[in-house]
Amino acid sequence: MRRVFSGIQPSGIPHIGNYLGALKNWIALQNTESALPPIYCIVDLHALTTLSGHPQQLRQLTIESTASLLACGLDPKKSIIFKQSSIHHHTQLAWILSCITSSGVLGRMNQWKSRQKTHNSTLGLFSYPMLMCADILLYRSTDVPVGDDQIQHLELARNTAEIFNRTYETDFMKIAELILPSESGACRVMSLREPLEKMSKSNQSEYSRINLSDMPSVVKSKILRAVTDNESRVSFEPDTRPGVSNLVSIYGSYSDKTIEMVCQEFEGKSTHEFKIALHDLLIEKLYAYQTEYQRIMEDKGYILNVLEQGRKQALEIADENMKQILEMTGLSYN
Ligand code: AQP
C-alpha cells in the first residue's frame, strides 16, 4: 500500500509558495482511497534551526501552522497530522542514518550552501537533511509531495534508504517517490521582489511573499509592487522575463489553468491589467482560507486535540517500525 508523507516548518505563516508547491497536493492526496492515510508533520525540530532561543514563539507558530493546515483543507479524519517533536523516534533514526552517511554528502546540499550565508551555520542546520531522511523513512513512506526546492533532499532520502538496505541486508526501507505539483501547479514560486530567488518565509522583505493571512489591501500593494520588466505584455518566458512568468504561474496554479491558457486569456492585455486580475483571484481564494483560519484559531483545544490524536496514530506506526530498525541495527529499547 502507498503511504504519503510530508512536512512543513512552523517557522512563520505559510505563504502561497508553500500552498501551491506542497499543501495543495497534500489536500488532493488525502482523498486517494487506495492508499493508507497520509501523514503530515509539523516539523518543529527543523524549525529549531532558526528559532532556537524563542520557545514561546515556536509554540505559538506550531499552533498557528496546524490551524493553517486545517484551514487549507486538511481533514484529521483522513490524514494523520502531528508535531515532529512529539515522537522521539525521528531524532533516534536520524542518528542511525547519520552513522551510514558521509559528511561530504551533506556539505553538497544546495540548501545548506545557500542558508549558511544567511543563518547561523550550526551543526543542526548542516545535518537537517538527515532528520528529513528519518522523517520520511520512519513511516516507510512511498510518496512525498514537496516543492522542487526539496528534490535534492528527497534524492538523499532515496540514497540513504538504499545504503541502509545494503548495510543491513534488508529491503525494509522504501525508496520514496517525489510528487511535484501537476501541469497547472507551481513547483517553485519565486520571490515577488527577486524573481530568481524562491519565495520564502524567512526572507527579510515582507514584499517578497504573499502570506495566506494577508489582507486584501496588503495583497494589492504586494502584487502591484511585484517586480516585472519594462515590457507590458503577458507571457511565460522564465529565462528572460522571470518576474511576469512567476505571476503567470501563480495565476495558473490558483485557477487550475495551464500556462498556455493563462497567456491566451491575457493576450493583448497589459501586465498592470493582469496584476489586477491576479489580485482579484488571490483575494477570493485567500478569503475562504482566512475565514476558516479565524474560526479554527478560536478553539485552541480543538487544535491541540488534532495534534494529540495525530501523535497517537503516528506513534503506533513509528513504534512498530522502530522496533524492527533497532533489531536490525543491533540496538534495542531494553
Ligand atoms: N517558494 C516555494 N515554491 C514552491 N514550494 C515551496 N515550498 C517552500 N517554498 C516554496 C514547499 O513548501 C513545503 C514546506 O516548506 P517548509 O516550511 O518546510 O520549508 P522551506 O522549504 O524552507 O520553506 P520556506 O517557506 O522557504 O521557509 P523558510 O524560509 O523558513 O526556510 C516544502 O514542500 C517546500 O518544498
Coordinates of C-alpha atoms and ligand atoms in Angstrom, one line a residue:
M1 CA 0.0 0.0 0.0
R2 CA 1.2 3.5 -0.8
R3 CA 2.0 5.9 2.1
V4 CA 2.2 9.6 1.6
F5 CA 4.4 11.7 4.0
S6 CA 5.4 15.3 4.0
G7 CA 6.2 18.1 6.5
I8 CA 6.1 21.9 6.9
Q9 CA 8.2 24.0 9.3
P10 CA 6.3 26.2 11.8
S11 CA 8.8 28.9 11.0
G12 CA 6.3 31.5 10.0
I13 CA 2.9 31.9 8.4
P14 CA 2.7 29.7 5.3
H15 CA 2.9 31.7 2.0
I16 CA 1.4 31.0 -1.4
G17 CA 4.6 29.2 -2.4
N18 CA 4.1 26.6 0.4
Y19 CA 0.4 26.3 -0.6
L20 CA 0.9 25.9 -4.4
G21 CA 4.2 23.9 -4.1
A22 CA 3.1 21.5 -1.4
L23 CA -0.2 22.0 0.6
K24 CA -2.5 21.9 -2.5
N25 CA -1.1 18.4 -3.3
W26 CA -1.4 17.3 0.4
I27 CA -5.1 18.1 0.3
A28 CA -5.6 16.3 -3.0
L29 CA -3.7 13.2 -1.8
Q30 CA -5.8 12.7 1.3
N31 CA -8.7 11.7 -1.0
T32 CA -6.8 8.7 -2.5
E33 CA -8.9 5.8 -1.4
S34 CA -6.4 3.0 -2.3
A35 CA -3.7 4.4 -0.1
L36 CA -3.0 4.4 3.7
P37 CA -3.9 7.7 5.5
P38 CA -1.3 10.3 4.5
I39 CA 1.0 11.5 7.3
Y40 CA 1.6 15.3 7.6
C41 CA 4.1 16.5 10.1
I42 CA 4.6 20.0 11.6
V43 CA 8.4 19.8 11.7
D44 CA 9.2 21.8 14.7
L45 CA 12.6 20.2 15.3
H46 CA 13.6 21.5 11.8
A47 CA 12.3 25.0 12.8
L48 CA 14.6 25.0 15.8
T49 CA 17.4 25.6 13.3
T50 CA 16.1 29.1 13.0
L51 CA 14.0 29.6 16.2
S52 CA 16.4 28.4 18.9
G53 CA 16.0 30.6 22.0
H54 CA 12.4 31.5 21.2
P55 CA 10.3 28.8 22.9
Q56 CA 7.2 30.9 23.2
Q57 CA 7.3 31.9 19.5
L58 CA 7.9 28.3 18.4
R59 CA 5.0 27.1 20.5
Q60 CA 2.7 29.8 19.1
L61 CA 3.8 29.2 15.5
T62 CA 3.2 25.5 15.9
I63 CA -0.4 26.1 16.8
E64 CA -0.8 28.6 14.0
S65 CA 0.8 26.3 11.4
T66 CA -1.6 23.5 12.5
A67 CA -4.6 25.8 12.2
S68 CA -3.3 26.9 8.7
L69 CA -3.2 23.3 7.5
L70 CA -6.7 22.7 8.7
A71 CA -7.9 25.9 7.2
C72 CA -6.3 24.9 3.8
G73 CA -8.5 21.8 3.9
L74 CA -6.5 19.0 5.7
D75 CA -9.0 16.7 7.3
P76 CA -7.9 15.0 10.5
K77 CA -10.4 12.2 9.7
K78 CA -8.5 11.4 6.6
S79 CA -4.9 12.5 7.4
I80 CA -2.6 12.0 10.3
I81 CA -1.5 15.5 11.5
F82 CA 1.1 15.7 14.3
K83 CA 4.1 17.5 15.7
Q84 CA 7.5 16.1 15.0
S85 CA 8.9 16.7 18.5
S86 CA 6.1 14.6 20.0
I87 CA 7.7 11.4 18.5
H88 CA 11.3 10.9 19.6
H89 CA 11.9 8.2 17.0
H90 CA 12.6 10.9 14.4
T91 CA 15.8 12.0 16.1
Q92 CA 16.8 8.5 17.0
L93 CA 16.5 7.3 13.4
A94 CA 18.3 10.5 12.2
W95 CA 21.3 9.4 14.3
I96 CA 21.2 5.8 13.0
L97 CA 21.1 7.2 9.4
S98 CA 23.9 9.7 10.1
C99 CA 26.2 6.8 11.0
I100 CA 25.9 5.5 7.4
T101 CA 26.1 8.9 5.6
S102 CA 29.3 10.7 4.7
S103 CA 29.6 14.3 5.9
G104 CA 30.8 15.2 2.3
V105 CA 27.3 14.4 1.0
L106 CA 25.7 16.8 3.4
G107 CA 28.2 19.5 2.5
R108 CA 27.0 19.3 -1.1
M109 CA 23.3 20.1 -0.3
N110 CA 22.3 23.3 -2.1
Q111 CA 20.0 24.4 0.7
W112 CA 22.9 24.2 3.2
K113 CA 25.2 26.1 0.9
S114 CA 22.7 28.9 0.5
R115 CA 21.4 29.0 4.1
Q116 CA 24.7 29.2 5.8
K117 CA 25.1 32.6 4.1
T118 CA 22.0 33.9 5.9
H119 CA 21.6 31.7 9.0
N120 CA 24.0 30.7 11.8
S121 CA 25.8 27.7 10.4
T122 CA 25.1 25.3 13.3
L123 CA 25.6 21.6 13.2
G124 CA 21.7 21.3 13.3
L125 CA 21.4 23.3 10.0
F126 CA 24.1 21.1 8.5
S127 CA 22.6 17.8 9.5
Y128 CA 19.0 18.9 8.8
P129 CA 18.7 16.8 5.7
M130 CA 19.4 13.7 7.8
L131 CA 16.5 14.5 10.0
M132 CA 14.4 14.9 6.9
C133 CA 15.5 11.4 5.7
A134 CA 14.5 10.0 9.1
D135 CA 11.0 11.7 8.9
I136 CA 10.4 10.0 5.5
L137 CA 12.0 6.6 6.2
L138 CA 10.5 6.2 9.7
Y139 CA 7.0 5.7 8.2
R140 CA 8.2 3.6 5.2
S141 CA 6.7 6.4 3.1
T142 CA 6.3 5.7 -0.7
D143 CA 5.2 9.2 -1.9
V144 CA 6.5 12.6 -0.8
P145 CA 4.7 15.7 -2.1
V146 CA 7.0 18.7 -1.9
G147 CA 8.0 21.8 -3.8
D148 CA 11.0 21.4 -6.2
D149 CA 13.4 23.1 -3.7
Q150 CA 13.3 19.7 -1.9
I151 CA 14.3 17.5 -4.8
Q152 CA 17.9 17.1 -3.7
H153 CA 16.8 16.3 -0.1
L154 CA 14.4 13.6 -1.4
E155 CA 17.2 12.2 -3.6
L156 CA 19.3 11.9 -0.4
A157 CA 16.4 10.1 1.4
R158 CA 16.2 7.6 -1.5
N159 CA 20.0 7.0 -1.5
T160 CA 20.1 6.7 2.3
A161 CA 17.3 4.1 2.1
E162 CA 19.4 2.1 -0.4
I163 CA 22.6 2.4 1.8
F164 CA 20.6 1.3 4.8
N165 CA 19.2 -1.7 2.9
R166 CA 22.6 -2.7 1.6
T167 CA 24.3 -2.2 5.0
Y168 CA 21.8 -4.3 6.9
E169 CA 21.0 -6.7 4.0
T170 CA 17.3 -5.9 4.1
D171 CA 14.6 -4.3 1.9
F172 CA 12.9 -2.7 4.9
M173 CA 13.4 0.9 3.8
K174 CA 11.2 2.1 1.0
I175 CA 12.6 4.2 -1.9
A176 CA 10.1 7.1 -1.8
E177 CA 8.8 8.8 -5.0
L178 CA 8.8 12.6 -5.4
I179 CA 5.4 14.1 -6.0
L180 CA 5.5 17.6 -7.6
P181 CA 2.6 19.8 -8.5
S182 CA 0.8 18.7 -11.7
E183 CA 0.9 20.7 -15.0
S184 CA -1.2 23.6 -13.7
G185 CA 0.8 23.6 -10.4
A186 CA 3.7 25.8 -9.4
C187 CA 6.7 23.7 -8.3
R188 CA 8.7 26.7 -7.3
V189 CA 7.0 30.0 -6.6
M190 CA 9.6 32.8 -6.8
S191 CA 10.1 35.9 -4.7
L192 CA 8.0 38.9 -5.8
R193 CA 11.0 41.2 -5.2
E194 CA 13.8 39.0 -6.6
P195 CA 12.2 36.6 -9.1
L196 CA 15.3 34.5 -9.4
E197 CA 15.1 33.5 -5.7
K198 CA 12.4 31.3 -4.3
M199 CA 9.6 32.8 -2.2
S200 CA 10.5 32.0 1.4
K201 CA 9.1 32.6 4.9
S202 CA 12.5 33.8 6.2
N203 CA 13.1 36.4 3.5
Q204 CA 13.7 39.8 5.2
S205 CA 11.3 41.6 2.9
E206 CA 7.5 41.1 3.6
Y207 CA 7.0 42.3 0.0
S208 CA 8.8 39.2 -1.3
R209 CA 5.9 36.9 -0.4
I210 CA 2.2 36.7 -0.1
N211 CA 1.2 35.1 3.2
L212 CA -2.0 33.1 3.3
S213 CA -3.1 35.5 6.1
D214 CA -2.5 38.7 4.1
M215 CA -5.5 41.1 4.0
P216 CA -6.8 42.4 0.6
S217 CA -5.1 45.8 0.8
V218 CA -1.7 44.1 1.6
V219 CA -2.1 41.6 -1.3
K220 CA -2.9 44.5 -3.6
S221 CA 0.2 46.5 -2.7
K222 CA 2.4 43.4 -2.9
I223 CA 1.1 42.4 -6.3
L224 CA 1.3 45.9 -7.7
R225 CA 4.9 46.3 -6.5
A226 CA 5.9 42.8 -7.8
V227 CA 9.0 43.2 -9.9
T228 CA 8.3 42.6 -13.7
D229 CA 10.2 44.3 -16.5
N230 CA 9.8 47.1 -19.0
E231 CA 7.6 45.2 -21.4
S232 CA 3.9 45.4 -20.9
R233 CA 2.7 42.1 -22.5
V234 CA 1.8 39.0 -20.5
S235 CA 4.0 36.0 -21.4
F236 CA 5.7 33.0 -19.9
E237 CA 9.4 33.2 -20.6
P238 CA 11.1 32.3 -17.2
D239 CA 14.6 32.8 -18.5
T240 CA 14.2 36.3 -19.9
R241 CA 11.1 37.5 -18.1
P242 CA 11.2 35.8 -14.6
G243 CA 9.0 38.3 -12.8
V244 CA 6.0 38.2 -15.1
S245 CA 6.4 34.4 -15.7
N246 CA 6.2 33.8 -11.9
L247 CA 2.9 35.7 -11.7
V248 CA 1.6 33.8 -14.7
S249 CA 2.5 30.6 -13.0
I250 CA 0.8 31.7 -9.7
Y251 CA -2.4 32.7 -11.6
G252 CA -2.4 29.3 -13.5
S253 CA -1.9 27.3 -10.3
Y254 CA -4.6 29.1 -8.3
S255 CA -7.1 29.0 -11.2
D256 CA -6.2 25.4 -12.2
K257 CA -5.4 26.6 -15.7
T258 CA -2.3 25.7 -17.8
I259 CA 0.3 28.3 -18.6
E260 CA -0.9 28.4 -22.2
M261 CA -4.5 29.1 -21.1
V262 CA -3.4 32.0 -18.9
C263 CA -1.3 33.5 -21.7
Q264 CA -4.2 33.2 -24.1
E265 CA -6.6 34.7 -21.6
F266 CA -4.4 37.8 -21.2
E267 CA -3.3 38.2 -24.8
G268 CA -3.3 41.9 -25.7
K269 CA -3.7 43.0 -22.0
S270 CA -1.0 44.9 -20.1
T271 CA 0.9 43.5 -17.1
H272 CA -1.0 46.1 -15.0
E273 CA -4.3 44.7 -16.0
F274 CA -3.0 41.2 -15.4
K275 CA -1.8 42.1 -11.9
I276 CA -5.3 43.5 -11.1
A277 CA -6.9 40.2 -12.2
L278 CA -4.3 38.2 -10.2
H279 CA -5.1 40.3 -7.2
D280 CA -8.8 39.7 -7.6
L281 CA -8.2 35.9 -7.9
L282 CA -6.0 35.8 -4.8
I283 CA -8.4 37.9 -2.7
E284 CA -11.2 35.4 -3.5
K285 CA -9.0 32.3 -2.7
L286 CA -7.4 33.7 0.4
Y287 CA -10.8 34.9 1.8
A288 CA -12.0 31.3 2.1
Y289 CA -8.8 30.3 3.9
Q290 CA -8.8 33.3 6.2
T291 CA -12.4 32.8 7.4
E292 CA -11.7 29.2 8.2
Y293 CA -8.4 30.1 9.9
Q294 CA -10.1 32.6 12.2
R295 CA -12.8 30.1 13.1
I296 CA -10.2 27.4 13.9
M297 CA -8.0 29.7 15.9
E298 CA -10.9 30.5 18.3
D299 CA -10.7 26.9 19.5
K300 CA -7.2 26.1 20.7
G301 CA -8.4 23.0 22.4
Y302 CA -9.5 21.6 19.1
I303 CA -6.1 22.2 17.5
L304 CA -4.3 20.6 20.4
N305 CA -6.7 17.6 20.2
V306 CA -6.0 17.2 16.5
L307 CA -2.2 17.1 17.3
E308 CA -2.7 14.7 20.1
Q309 CA -4.9 12.3 18.1
G310 CA -2.3 12.5 15.3
R311 CA 0.5 11.8 17.7
K312 CA -1.2 8.6 18.9
Q313 CA -1.7 7.4 15.3
A314 CA 1.8 8.3 14.1
L315 CA 3.3 6.8 17.3
E316 CA 1.7 3.4 16.6
I317 CA 3.4 3.2 13.2
A318 CA 6.7 4.7 14.3
D319 CA 6.9 2.3 17.3
E320 CA 6.3 -0.8 15.2
N321 CA 8.9 0.3 12.5
M322 CA 11.4 1.5 15.0
K323 CA 11.4 -1.8 16.9
Q324 CA 12.4 -3.5 13.6
I325 CA 15.0 -0.9 12.8
L326 CA 16.6 -1.2 16.2
E327 CA 16.6 -5.0 15.9
M328 CA 18.3 -4.8 12.5
T329 CA 21.0 -2.4 13.7
G330 CA 21.8 -4.3 16.9
L331 CA 20.3 -1.6 19.2
S332 CA 17.2 -2.1 21.4
Y333 CA 14.7 -0.3 23.6
N334 CA 15.5 -2.5 26.6
Ligands
AQP1 N1 8.7 29.1 -3.0 C1 8.2 27.9 -3.0 N2 7.6 27.3 -4.1 C2 7.1 26.1 -4.0 N3 7.1 25.3 -2.9 C3 7.7 25.8 -1.8 N4 7.9 25.3 -0.6 C4 8.5 26.2 0.2 N5 8.8 27.3 -0.5 C5 8.3 27.1 -1.8 C6 7.5 24.0 -0.2 O1 6.7 24.1 1.0 C7 6.9 22.9 1.8 C8 7.1 23.3 3.2 O2 8.3 24.1 3.3 P1 9.0 24.3 4.7 O3 8.2 25.2 5.5 O4 9.3 23.0 5.3 O5 10.4 24.9 4.4 P2 11.0 25.6 3.2 O6 11.1 24.8 2.0 O7 12.4 26.1 3.7 O8 10.0 26.9 3.0 P3 10.3 28.4 3.3 O9 9.0 29.0 3.1 O10 11.4 28.8 2.4 O11 10.7 28.5 4.8 P4 12.0 29.1 5.5 O12 12.2 30.5 5.0 O13 11.7 29.0 6.9 O14 13.1 28.2 5.1 C9 8.0 22.1 1.2 O15 7.5 21.0 0.5 C10 8.6 23.1 0.2 O16 9.2 22.4 -0.9

